[in-house]
Tab-separated table of C-alpha atoms in Angstrom:
chain	number	residue	atom	x	y	z
A	9	UNK	CA	-5.412	17.926	-5.724
A	10	UNK	CA	-5.953	16.330	-9.094
A	11	UNK	CA	-9.255	14.380	-9.889
A	12	UNK	CA	-7.282	11.923	-12.128
A	13	UNK	CA	-4.585	9.286	-11.420
A	14	UNK	CA	-2.615	10.306	-14.282
A	15	UNK	CA	-2.859	11.725	-17.833
A	16	UNK	CA	-3.696	8.655	-19.436
A	17	UNK	CA	-7.245	8.622	-18.194
A	18	UNK	CA	-7.802	12.125	-20.215
A	19	UNK	CA	-6.050	10.694	-23.406
A	20	UNK	CA	-8.107	11.247	-26.653
A	21	UNK	CA	-9.710	7.916	-27.364
A	22	UNK	CA	-8.011	7.815	-30.774
A	23	UNK	CA	-4.585	8.276	-29.136
A	24	UNK	CA	-5.387	5.397	-26.444
A	25	UNK	CA	-6.233	3.263	-29.201
A	26	UNK	CA	-3.204	3.819	-31.244
A	27	UNK	CA	-0.983	3.690	-28.309
A	28	UNK	CA	-2.362	0.278	-26.655
A	29	UNK	CA	-2.283	-1.162	-30.264
A	30	UNK	CA	1.104	0.057	-30.699
A	31	UNK	CA	2.010	-1.835	-27.872
A	32	UNK	CA	0.064	-5.157	-28.369
A	33	UNK	CA	2.376	-6.810	-31.062
A	34	UNK	CA	5.391	-6.721	-28.383
A	35	UNK	CA	3.183	-8.407	-26.043
A	36	UNK	CA	1.917	-10.795	-28.116
A	37	UNK	CA	5.429	-11.784	-29.545
A	38	UNK	CA	6.348	-12.183	-25.403
A	39	UNK	CA	3.643	-14.238	-24.891
A	40	UNK	CA	4.391	-16.529	-27.925
A	41	UNK	CA	7.826	-17.046	-27.073
A	42	UNK	CA	8.259	-17.720	-23.585
A	43	UNK	CA	4.488	-18.833	-22.363
A	44	UNK	CA	4.058	-22.627	-23.702
A	45	UNK	CA	0.615	-22.388	-23.706
A	46	UNK	CA	0.492	-19.312	-26.036
A	47	UNK	CA	3.487	-20.827	-28.088
A	48	UNK	CA	0.886	-23.521	-29.028
A	49	UNK	CA	-2.489	-21.434	-29.292
A	50	UNK	CA	-0.558	-18.506	-31.208
A	51	UNK	CA	1.649	-21.024	-33.520
A	52	UNK	CA	0.107	-19.528	-36.853
A	53	UNK	CA	0.095	-15.809	-35.562
A	54	UNK	CA	2.207	-13.151	-36.517
A	55	UNK	CA	2.379	-10.953	-33.647
A	56	UNK	CA	3.291	-7.924	-35.910
A	57	UNK	CA	0.056	-8.195	-37.758
A	58	UNK	CA	-1.996	-7.648	-34.752
A	59	UNK	CA	-2.101	-4.018	-34.587
A	60	UNK	CA	-6.033	-3.163	-34.376
A	61	UNK	CA	-9.022	-4.504	-32.981
A	62	UNK	CA	-10.171	-6.270	-36.000
A	63	UNK	CA	-7.053	-8.387	-36.013
A	64	UNK	CA	-7.046	-8.852	-32.086
A	65	UNK	CA	-10.733	-10.145	-32.592
A	66	UNK	CA	-9.277	-12.745	-34.879
A	67	UNK	CA	-7.206	-14.260	-32.339
A	68	UNK	CA	-8.454	-17.405	-30.368
A	69	UNK	CA	-10.134	-16.895	-26.705
A	70	UNK	CA	-8.662	-18.655	-23.581
A	71	UNK	CA	-11.696	-19.208	-21.363
A	72	UNK	CA	-11.545	-18.934	-17.426
A	73	UNK	CA	-13.878	-21.740	-17.234
A	74	UNK	CA	-10.965	-23.948	-18.867
A	75	UNK	CA	-8.012	-23.146	-16.253
A	76	UNK	CA	-8.944	-25.631	-13.799
A	77	UNK	CA	-8.340	-28.535	-16.525
A	78	UNK	CA	-5.426	-26.490	-18.311
A	79	UNK	CA	-3.647	-26.374	-15.007
A	80	UNK	CA	-4.203	-29.548	-14.124
A	81	UNK	CA	-2.682	-30.902	-17.168
A	82	UNK	CA	0.519	-28.250	-17.011
A	83	UNK	CA	0.664	-27.198	-13.238
A	84	UNK	CA	1.055	-24.744	-11.871
A	85	UNK	CA	-0.477	-22.388	-14.450
A	86	UNK	CA	-1.315	-24.171	-17.648
A	87	UNK	CA	2.162	-23.085	-18.998
A	88	UNK	CA	0.391	-19.408	-19.298
A	89	UNK	CA	3.316	-17.835	-17.112
A	90	UNK	CA	6.517	-16.489	-18.713
A	91	UNK	CA	8.702	-16.872	-15.313
A	92	UNK	CA	9.645	-19.836	-13.073
A	93	UNK	CA	7.102	-20.366	-10.035
A	94	UNK	CA	10.187	-19.068	-7.586
A	95	UNK	CA	10.652	-16.134	-9.562
A	96	UNK	CA	7.026	-14.651	-8.631
A	97	UNK	CA	6.296	-12.694	-5.710
A	98	UNK	CA	3.208	-14.698	-4.413
A	99	UNK	CA	1.203	-17.695	-5.402
A	100	UNK	CA	-2.475	-17.974	-4.828
A	101	UNK	CA	-5.217	-20.544	-4.819
A	102	UNK	CA	-8.688	-19.552	-5.482
A	103	UNK	CA	-11.622	-21.694	-5.369
A	104	UNK	CA	-11.892	-24.349	-7.993
A	105	UNK	CA	-8.921	-24.638	-7.445
A	106	UNK	CA	-7.564	-22.008	-9.978
A	107	UNK	CA	-3.999	-20.686	-9.079
A	108	UNK	CA	-3.296	-17.129	-9.624
A	109	UNK	CA	0.479	-15.632	-9.874
A	110	UNK	CA	1.638	-12.336	-8.593
A	111	UNK	CA	4.483	-10.634	-10.302
A	112	UNK	CA	7.172	-8.664	-8.626
A	113	UNK	CA	6.784	-4.702	-8.969
A	114	UNK	CA	4.728	-1.726	-7.835
A	115	UNK	CA	0.702	-1.969	-7.769
A	116	UNK	CA	1.067	-5.643	-10.015
A	117	UNK	CA	-2.578	-5.681	-10.326
A	118	UNK	CA	-3.244	-2.190	-11.152
A	119	UNK	CA	-5.701	-1.290	-8.571
A	120	UNK	CA	-4.041	1.927	-7.593
A	121	UNK	CA	-5.871	3.759	-10.327
A	122	UNK	CA	-9.386	2.596	-9.118
A	123	UNK	CA	-8.321	3.396	-5.218
A	124	UNK	CA	-7.652	6.795	-6.469
A	125	UNK	CA	-10.773	7.415	-8.404
A	126	UNK	CA	-12.721	6.414	-4.956
A	127	UNK	CA	-11.029	9.508	-3.319
A	128	UNK	CA	-8.235	7.334	-1.457
A	129	UNK	CA	-5.017	9.443	-1.440
A	130	UNK	CA	-1.273	9.076	-0.169
A	131	UNK	CA	-1.200	9.655	3.563
A	132	UNK	CA	-4.480	7.780	4.240
A	133	UNK	CA	-4.851	4.835	6.547
A	134	UNK	CA	-6.635	2.193	5.067
A	135	UNK	CA	-8.679	-0.916	6.500
A	136	UNK	CA	-8.218	-3.789	4.105
A	137	UNK	CA	-11.088	-6.456	4.678
A	138	UNK	CA	-10.167	-8.499	1.738
A	139	UNK	CA	-8.845	-11.842	2.632
A	140	UNK	CA	-4.879	-12.512	2.956
A	141	UNK	CA	-5.468	-16.320	2.928
A	142	UNK	CA	-4.541	-17.997	-0.251
A	143	UNK	CA	-6.873	-15.827	-2.465
A	144	UNK	CA	-5.554	-12.451	-4.076
A	145	UNK	CA	-7.766	-9.525	-3.210
A	146	UNK	CA	-6.058	-8.851	-0.207
A	147	UNK	CA	-2.723	-8.418	-1.743
A	148	UNK	CA	-4.239	-7.011	-4.966
A	149	UNK	CA	-5.661	-3.968	-3.051
A	150	UNK	CA	-2.721	-3.537	-0.677
A	151	UNK	CA	-0.135	-3.320	-3.307
A	152	UNK	CA	-2.703	-0.737	-4.815
A	153	UNK	CA	-2.699	1.293	-1.628
A	154	UNK	CA	1.027	1.098	-0.996
A	155	UNK	CA	1.612	2.518	-4.715
A	156	UNK	CA	-0.745	5.368	-3.625
A	157	UNK	CA	1.540	5.925	-0.486
A	158	UNK	CA	-1.058	4.567	2.122
A	159	UNK	CA	-0.698	2.745	5.338
A	160	UNK	CA	-2.812	-0.513	5.258
A	161	UNK	CA	-4.529	-2.202	8.315
A	162	UNK	CA	-4.285	-6.144	7.096
A	163	UNK	CA	-7.478	-6.797	8.576
A	164	UNK	CA	-8.752	-9.299	6.506
A	165	UNK	CA	-12.540	-11.045	6.601
A	166	UNK	CA	-14.334	-12.038	9.779
A	167	UNK	CA	-13.616	-10.989	13.605
A	168	UNK	CA	-16.223	-8.176	13.248
A	169	UNK	CA	-15.949	-7.214	16.996
A	170	UNK	CA	-12.008	-6.526	16.603
A	171	UNK	CA	-12.464	-5.030	13.370
A	172	UNK	CA	-14.920	-2.352	14.700
A	173	UNK	CA	-12.507	-2.282	18.026
A	174	UNK	CA	-9.339	-1.391	15.709
A	175	UNK	CA	-11.363	1.039	13.334
A	176	UNK	CA	-12.127	2.668	16.549
A	177	UNK	CA	-8.645	3.084	17.938
A	178	UNK	CA	-6.761	3.696	14.840
A	179	UNK	CA	-8.989	5.876	12.760
A	180	UNK	CA	-8.730	4.831	9.407
A	181	UNK	CA	-10.178	7.120	6.846
A	182	UNK	CA	-10.963	4.454	4.075
A	183	UNK	CA	-12.230	0.841	3.871
A	184	UNK	CA	-11.618	-1.611	1.156
A	185	UNK	CA	-13.779	-4.742	0.914
A	186	UNK	CA	-16.742	-6.245	-0.124
A	187	UNK	CA	-19.812	-4.432	-0.262
A	188	UNK	CA	-21.841	-5.514	2.940
A	189	UNK	CA	-19.007	-6.119	5.155
A	190	UNK	CA	-18.493	-2.211	6.201
A	191	UNK	CA	-22.135	-2.298	7.200
A	192	UNK	CA	-21.498	-5.246	9.379
A	193	UNK	CA	-18.631	-3.382	10.828
A	194	UNK	CA	-20.460	-0.077	11.370
A	195	UNK	CA	-23.565	-1.562	12.982
A	196	UNK	CA	-21.016	-3.497	15.296
A	197	UNK	CA	-19.543	-0.465	16.436
A	198	UNK	CA	-22.951	1.038	17.037
A	199	UNK	CA	-23.724	-1.890	19.344
A	200	UNK	CA	-20.439	-1.246	21.082
A	201	UNK	CA	-20.726	2.186	20.969
A	202	UNK	CA	-17.698	2.874	19.408
A	203	UNK	CA	-17.085	6.257	17.257
A	204	UNK	CA	-16.209	4.860	13.686
A	205	UNK	CA	-16.602	8.177	12.312
A	206	UNK	CA	-13.107	8.469	10.751
A	207	UNK	CA	-14.078	6.299	7.751
A	208	UNK	CA	-15.155	8.495	5.085
A	209	UNK	CA	-14.258	6.576	1.671
A	210	UNK	CA	-14.800	3.020	0.574
A	211	UNK	CA	-13.810	0.799	-2.196
A	212	UNK	CA	-15.991	-2.036	-2.900
A	213	UNK	CA	-15.865	-5.215	-4.935
A	214	UNK	CA	-16.359	-8.824	-4.681
A	215	UNK	CA	-20.190	-8.635	-5.051
A	216	UNK	CA	-23.388	-6.518	-5.928
A	217	UNK	CA	-23.255	-2.916	-4.694
A	218	UNK	CA	-26.956	-2.640	-4.370
A	219	UNK	CA	-28.901	0.517	-3.752
A	220	UNK	CA	-29.792	-0.050	-0.032
A	221	UNK	CA	-26.270	-0.504	0.509
A	222	UNK	CA	-25.418	2.852	-1.152
A	223	UNK	CA	-28.010	4.693	0.838
A	224	UNK	CA	-26.934	3.483	4.037
A	225	UNK	CA	-23.123	4.590	3.419
A	226	UNK	CA	-24.330	7.848	2.091
A	227	UNK	CA	-26.501	8.271	5.157
A	228	UNK	CA	-23.309	7.849	7.277
A	229	UNK	CA	-21.548	10.428	5.391
A	230	UNK	CA	-19.117	7.752	3.435
A	231	UNK	CA	-18.541	7.886	-0.219
A	232	UNK	CA	-18.218	4.268	-1.699
A	233	UNK	CA	-17.428	3.414	-4.977
A	234	UNK	CA	-17.239	0.006	-6.760
A	235	UNK	CA	-14.602	-1.815	-9.274
A	236	UNK	CA	-14.543	-4.871	-11.523
A	237	UNK	CA	-11.896	-7.359	-11.881
A	238	UNK	CA	-10.793	-11.097	-11.431
A	239	UNK	CA	-8.221	-12.873	-9.581
A	240	UNK	CA	-6.826	-13.813	-12.881
A	241	UNK	CA	-6.636	-10.304	-14.699
A	242	UNK	CA	-6.548	-7.733	-11.451
A	243	UNK	CA	-8.567	-4.585	-12.171
A	244	UNK	CA	-10.533	-4.330	-15.291
A	245	UNK	CA	-12.793	-1.291	-14.755
A	246	UNK	CA	-13.880	1.183	-11.925
A	247	UNK	CA	-16.543	3.540	-10.705
A	248	UNK	CA	-15.853	7.342	-10.487
A	249	UNK	CA	-17.431	10.346	-8.996
A	250	UNK	CA	-19.575	10.552	-12.140
A	251	UNK	CA	-21.623	7.089	-10.970
A	252	UNK	CA	-22.038	6.604	-14.852
A	253	UNK	CA	-20.714	2.820	-15.385
A	254	UNK	CA	-17.395	1.804	-14.895
A	255	UNK	CA	-14.490	2.954	-16.635
A	256	UNK	CA	-12.115	0.583	-18.335
A	257	UNK	CA	-8.524	0.456	-16.682
A	258	UNK	CA	-5.608	1.866	-18.603
A	259	UNK	CA	-3.508	-1.041	-18.929
A	260	UNK	CA	-5.923	-3.574	-20.533
A	261	UNK	CA	-7.876	-3.897	-23.960
A	262	UNK	CA	-11.509	-5.097	-23.460
A	263	UNK	CA	-14.190	-6.437	-25.563
A	264	UNK	CA	-17.529	-7.449	-25.518
A	265	UNK	CA	-18.317	-10.834	-27.228
A	266	UNK	CA	-21.132	-12.933	-28.133
A	267	UNK	CA	-21.235	-15.740	-25.680
A	268	UNK	CA	-19.784	-18.990	-26.960
A	269	UNK	CA	-17.551	-17.347	-29.197
A	270	UNK	CA	-14.699	-14.688	-29.876
A	271	UNK	CA	-17.047	-12.291	-32.209
A	272	UNK	CA	-17.435	-8.699	-30.645
A	273	UNK	CA	-20.882	-7.551	-30.508
A	274	UNK	CA	-22.310	-4.069	-31.615
A	275	UNK	CA	-21.754	-1.127	-28.881
A	276	UNK	CA	-24.582	-1.341	-26.455
A	277	UNK	CA	-25.207	-5.187	-26.991
A	278	UNK	CA	-24.566	-7.378	-23.741
A	279	UNK	CA	-21.945	-10.031	-23.928
A	280	UNK	CA	-19.097	-11.555	-22.730
A	281	UNK	CA	-16.077	-9.693	-21.127
A	282	UNK	CA	-12.788	-10.362	-22.845
A	283	UNK	CA	-9.551	-8.756	-21.622
A	284	UNK	CA	-6.054	-8.789	-22.933
A	285	UNK	CA	-3.303	-7.576	-20.415
A	286	UNK	CA	0.314	-6.286	-20.638
A	287	UNK	CA	1.086	-8.308	-17.645
A	288	UNK	CA	4.703	-9.449	-18.792
A	289	UNK	CA	4.447	-12.450	-16.355
A	290	UNK	CA	1.008	-13.843	-16.893
A	291	UNK	CA	0.386	-12.282	-20.508
A	292	UNK	CA	-3.238	-13.261	-21.205
A	293	UNK	CA	-4.294	-12.632	-24.753
A	294	UNK	CA	-8.162	-12.575	-25.276
A	295	UNK	CA	-9.026	-14.034	-21.734
A	296	UNK	CA	-12.805	-14.740	-21.756
A	297	UNK	CA	-13.970	-13.923	-17.991
A	298	UNK	CA	-17.405	-15.686	-18.156
A	299	UNK	CA	-19.060	-12.275	-16.915
A	300	UNK	CA	-21.370	-10.705	-19.158
A	301	UNK	CA	-21.484	-6.512	-19.380
A	302	UNK	CA	-22.229	-3.874	-22.053
A	303	UNK	CA	-20.391	-0.718	-23.411
A	304	UNK	CA	-22.088	2.464	-22.644
A	305	UNK	CA	-21.733	5.076	-25.206
A	306	UNK	CA	-19.930	8.503	-24.883
A	307	UNK	CA	-17.496	9.456	-22.335
A	308	UNK	CA	-17.929	9.835	-18.490
A	309	UNK	CA	-18.989	13.127	-17.325
A	310	UNK	CA	-15.890	13.034	-14.843
A	311	UNK	CA	-13.645	13.816	-17.851
A	312	UNK	CA	-12.276	10.552	-18.229
A	313	UNK	CA	-12.263	9.335	-22.024
A	314	UNK	CA	-11.936	5.460	-21.774
A	315	UNK	CA	-14.496	2.854	-22.889
A	316	UNK	CA	-17.268	2.400	-19.952
A	317	UNK	CA	-18.798	-0.915	-18.959
A	318	UNK	CA	-22.283	-0.918	-17.901
A	319	UNK	CA	-21.022	-3.157	-14.758
A	320	UNK	CA	-21.616	-6.863	-14.040
A	321	UNK	CA	-24.748	-8.253	-15.616
A	322	UNK	CA	-24.473	-11.826	-14.825
A	323	UNK	CA	-22.771	-14.997	-16.213
A	324	UNK	CA	-21.982	-15.818	-19.788
A	325	UNK	CA	-21.497	-19.646	-19.387
A	326	UNK	CA	-25.259	-20.943	-19.950
A	327	UNK	CA	-24.474	-24.166	-20.597
A	328	UNK	CA	-28.052	-26.040	-20.030
A	329	UNK	CA	-28.900	-29.928	-19.516
A	330	UNK	CA	-32.040	-30.780	-22.256
A	331	UNK	CA	-32.850	-34.163	-22.218
A	332	UNK	CA	-29.984	-35.420	-20.256
A	333	UNK	CA	-27.346	-33.739	-22.817
A	334	UNK	CA	-25.707	-30.511	-22.548
A	335	UNK	CA	-26.250	-27.612	-24.866
A	336	UNK	CA	-23.821	-25.080	-24.895
A	337	UNK	CA	-23.611	-21.490	-25.948
A	338	UNK	CA	-20.863	-22.344	-28.561
A	339	UNK	CA	-23.361	-24.807	-30.087
A	340	UNK	CA	-25.637	-21.804	-30.752
A	341	UNK	CA	-22.943	-19.762	-32.033
A	342	UNK	CA	-22.069	-22.866	-34.605
A	343	UNK	CA	-25.699	-22.603	-35.944
A	344	UNK	CA	-25.624	-18.713	-36.743
A	345	UNK	CA	-22.306	-19.485	-38.251
A	346	UNK	CA	-24.001	-21.897	-40.812
A	347	UNK	CA	-26.712	-19.711	-41.175
A	348	UNK	CA	-25.361	-15.775	-41.681
A	349	UNK	CA	-28.729	-14.498	-42.484
A	350	UNK	CA	-29.609	-15.085	-38.848
A	351	UNK	CA	-27.951	-12.032	-36.880
A	352	UNK	CA	-28.860	-13.050	-33.323
A	353	UNK	CA	-30.267	-16.233	-31.791
A	354	UNK	CA	-31.599	-17.286	-28.475
A	355	UNK	CA	-32.435	-21.015	-27.402
A	356	UNK	CA	-35.208	-21.090	-25.080
A	357	UNK	CA	-35.578	-24.600	-23.155
A	358	UNK	CA	-38.929	-25.229	-21.759
A	359	UNK	CA	-40.906	-27.886	-20.425
A	360	UNK	CA	-44.405	-29.436	-21.897
A	361	UNK	CA	-46.144	-32.918	-20.680
A	362	UNK	CA	-43.224	-33.924	-18.756
A	363	UNK	CA	-40.615	-33.650	-21.690
A	364	UNK	CA	-37.831	-30.647	-22.427
A	365	UNK	CA	-38.530	-28.834	-25.467
A	366	UNK	CA	-36.084	-26.272	-27.036
A	367	UNK	CA	-37.416	-23.430	-29.307
A	368	UNK	CA	-34.874	-21.565	-31.506
A	369	UNK	CA	-35.569	-17.872	-31.749
A	370	UNK	CA	-33.861	-15.973	-34.494
A	371	UNK	CA	-33.762	-12.547	-35.703
A	372	UNK	CA	-33.485	-12.300	-39.347
A	373	UNK	CA	-34.925	-10.405	-42.109
A	374	UNK	CA	-35.695	-13.401	-43.958
A	375	UNK	CA	-37.871	-16.005	-42.987
A	376	UNK	CA	-40.133	-19.127	-44.217
A	377	UNK	CA	-40.443	-22.718	-44.004
A	378	UNK	CA	-37.627	-23.626	-46.137
A	379	UNK	CA	-35.117	-21.589	-43.926
A	380	UNK	CA	-37.069	-22.692	-40.953
A	381	UNK	CA	-36.405	-26.596	-41.997
A	382	UNK	CA	-32.856	-25.869	-42.524
A	383	UNK	CA	-31.869	-24.092	-39.631
A	384	UNK	CA	-33.552	-27.081	-37.604
A	385	UNK	CA	-31.475	-29.522	-39.661
A	386	UNK	CA	-28.540	-27.531	-38.402
A	387	UNK	CA	-29.890	-27.527	-34.879
A	388	UNK	CA	-30.140	-31.080	-34.645
A	389	UNK	CA	-26.882	-32.078	-36.275
A	390	UNK	CA	-24.973	-29.411	-33.674
A	391	UNK	CA	-26.636	-30.411	-30.512
A	392	UNK	CA	-27.966	-33.766	-31.187
A	393	UNK	CA	-31.471	-32.677	-30.227
A	394	UNK	CA	-34.686	-31.769	-32.016
A	395	UNK	CA	-36.109	-28.142	-31.548
A	396	UNK	CA	-38.796	-25.801	-33.059
A	397	UNK	CA	-37.542	-22.509	-34.881
A	398	UNK	CA	-39.300	-19.086	-34.651
A	399	UNK	CA	-38.400	-16.145	-36.447
A	400	UNK	CA	-38.256	-12.746	-34.811
A	401	UNK	CA	-37.935	-9.293	-36.444
A	402	UNK	CA	-33.989	-7.727	-36.014
A	403	UNK	CA	-33.566	-6.279	-32.842
A	404	UNK	CA	-36.842	-7.574	-31.223
A	405	UNK	CA	-34.777	-10.432	-29.074
A	406	UNK	CA	-33.967	-8.901	-25.275
A	407	UNK	CA	-30.473	-7.431	-25.074
A	408	UNK	CA	-29.243	-9.314	-21.873
A	409	UNK	CA	-26.472	-11.409	-23.146
A	410	UNK	CA	-28.616	-14.794	-22.851
A	411	UNK	CA	-27.850	-17.186	-25.788
A	412	UNK	CA	-29.618	-19.987	-23.750
A	413	UNK	CA	-32.880	-19.275	-21.731
A	414	UNK	CA	-33.805	-22.029	-19.400
A	415	UNK	CA	-37.509	-21.091	-18.753
A	416	UNK	CA	-38.557	-24.385	-17.196
A	417	UNK	CA	-40.359	-24.010	-14.071
C-alpha cells in the first residue's frame, strides 16, 4: 500500500514549480475573462506574463476580510465565480455571513489527499463529525472520503450520546472532525460502557490540535493528524506521518507575505498565508487568508517534496484602535515603502499617564535623528497620529508576524 496519494507528491520541487506556473496563465486568463470581480481587478494584467513567483507577487491580493462587503455589493459571491449559482453543486453560508460555492465534480475541495496522508483508505467507514448545516466542512471532507472510496456516516456535530452509540454499533475505522470532539465521544462511550475501539485513525481541523489531545489519542491507540484550510479555498496543507509541519496541497500555490501587503517575506519569516487556486468555478487569485504561518526549510522526512508550513500561527489582521482611530498593518507597510532603508518594523501600542502611545521599532542598518525625524513625519502623515521611532539591529525583532503589537494592559 503506497504511502503517498499519487506521484505528484514526490515530484522534484523544480518540476512542481514549472508545472504549476505553466498552468497558471490559463487560470488567470479564465478568471479575468469569466469572473467580473477579476475582470476589473486584473484589467491591466497580461495573464501570459504570469509565469513565475515574482510575476505572481506583482498581482493585487484579495483579502478574506473584504468578502462580506464585496458579496453585499455584488451578491451572491462578489463577482468571483465563473458559473451561475444554479450551476453549482452546493452553496454555503459561513459566519459573517460569507457565502461559499461548491462546484460539481470529484473531491472539489481536494481533501482526499489529506485524508489519505492520515491513514484513511478506500473501504473504510468514516464518521464525519463536521457540520452539514449551511457551513461547508461536512461536505468538504465527505467528498474527499468518497473520492478515496470510503463510506461515510454523516454524523455532524453534537448529539454526543448518539454519536457514541452509532460508533459502537457501526464500528467506523476513522473519525473526521474537530480536534476535541472525538475525545468527548470517546469519554461518553466510556461512561456508557460502549466499545469504541474500532476507531484507529483520525483527521482533525477547525481548531488547535494541542499536545494534550495528541497524547490522549495516542493513549487510546488512535493515530490522528491535522490539516489546514479555509471555507473559501478548501484544503491548503496537511500533516503527514513525519509530523514535521504541514505539507502544501498539490493543487494550490502558497505565498507568505508581510501582513498588510502582498510582498513575499524571506523563507522562515512569519507572515500572512496567501493562496492561489486552480478551481475553475471559484478561481481565487492571491487570496489573503488572514492567517499567519511560515515556510519550514527543506523537505518532509516522509518523502513528500512540496513546501511545508509551520502551521497556524495566529491572525494577520492586527488592526488596533489608538486614541480613537484605527491603525492598520497596511499603514505600517506604507511607512516602510517610503523608507526603503528599513527592512522590518513593528508598531508597539502602549499606555502612559492614561494616554495611548505608539512606538515604531525599525530594523535598519542606518539610524540617527535625521532618519528618525523623517520616519516620525511619515508615520504621522499616514496614520494621523504621532509616535516615537526607535531603531533596532537587523534580525532583532521577534519573528512572529506581528506588525502591530498592542501592549496595553
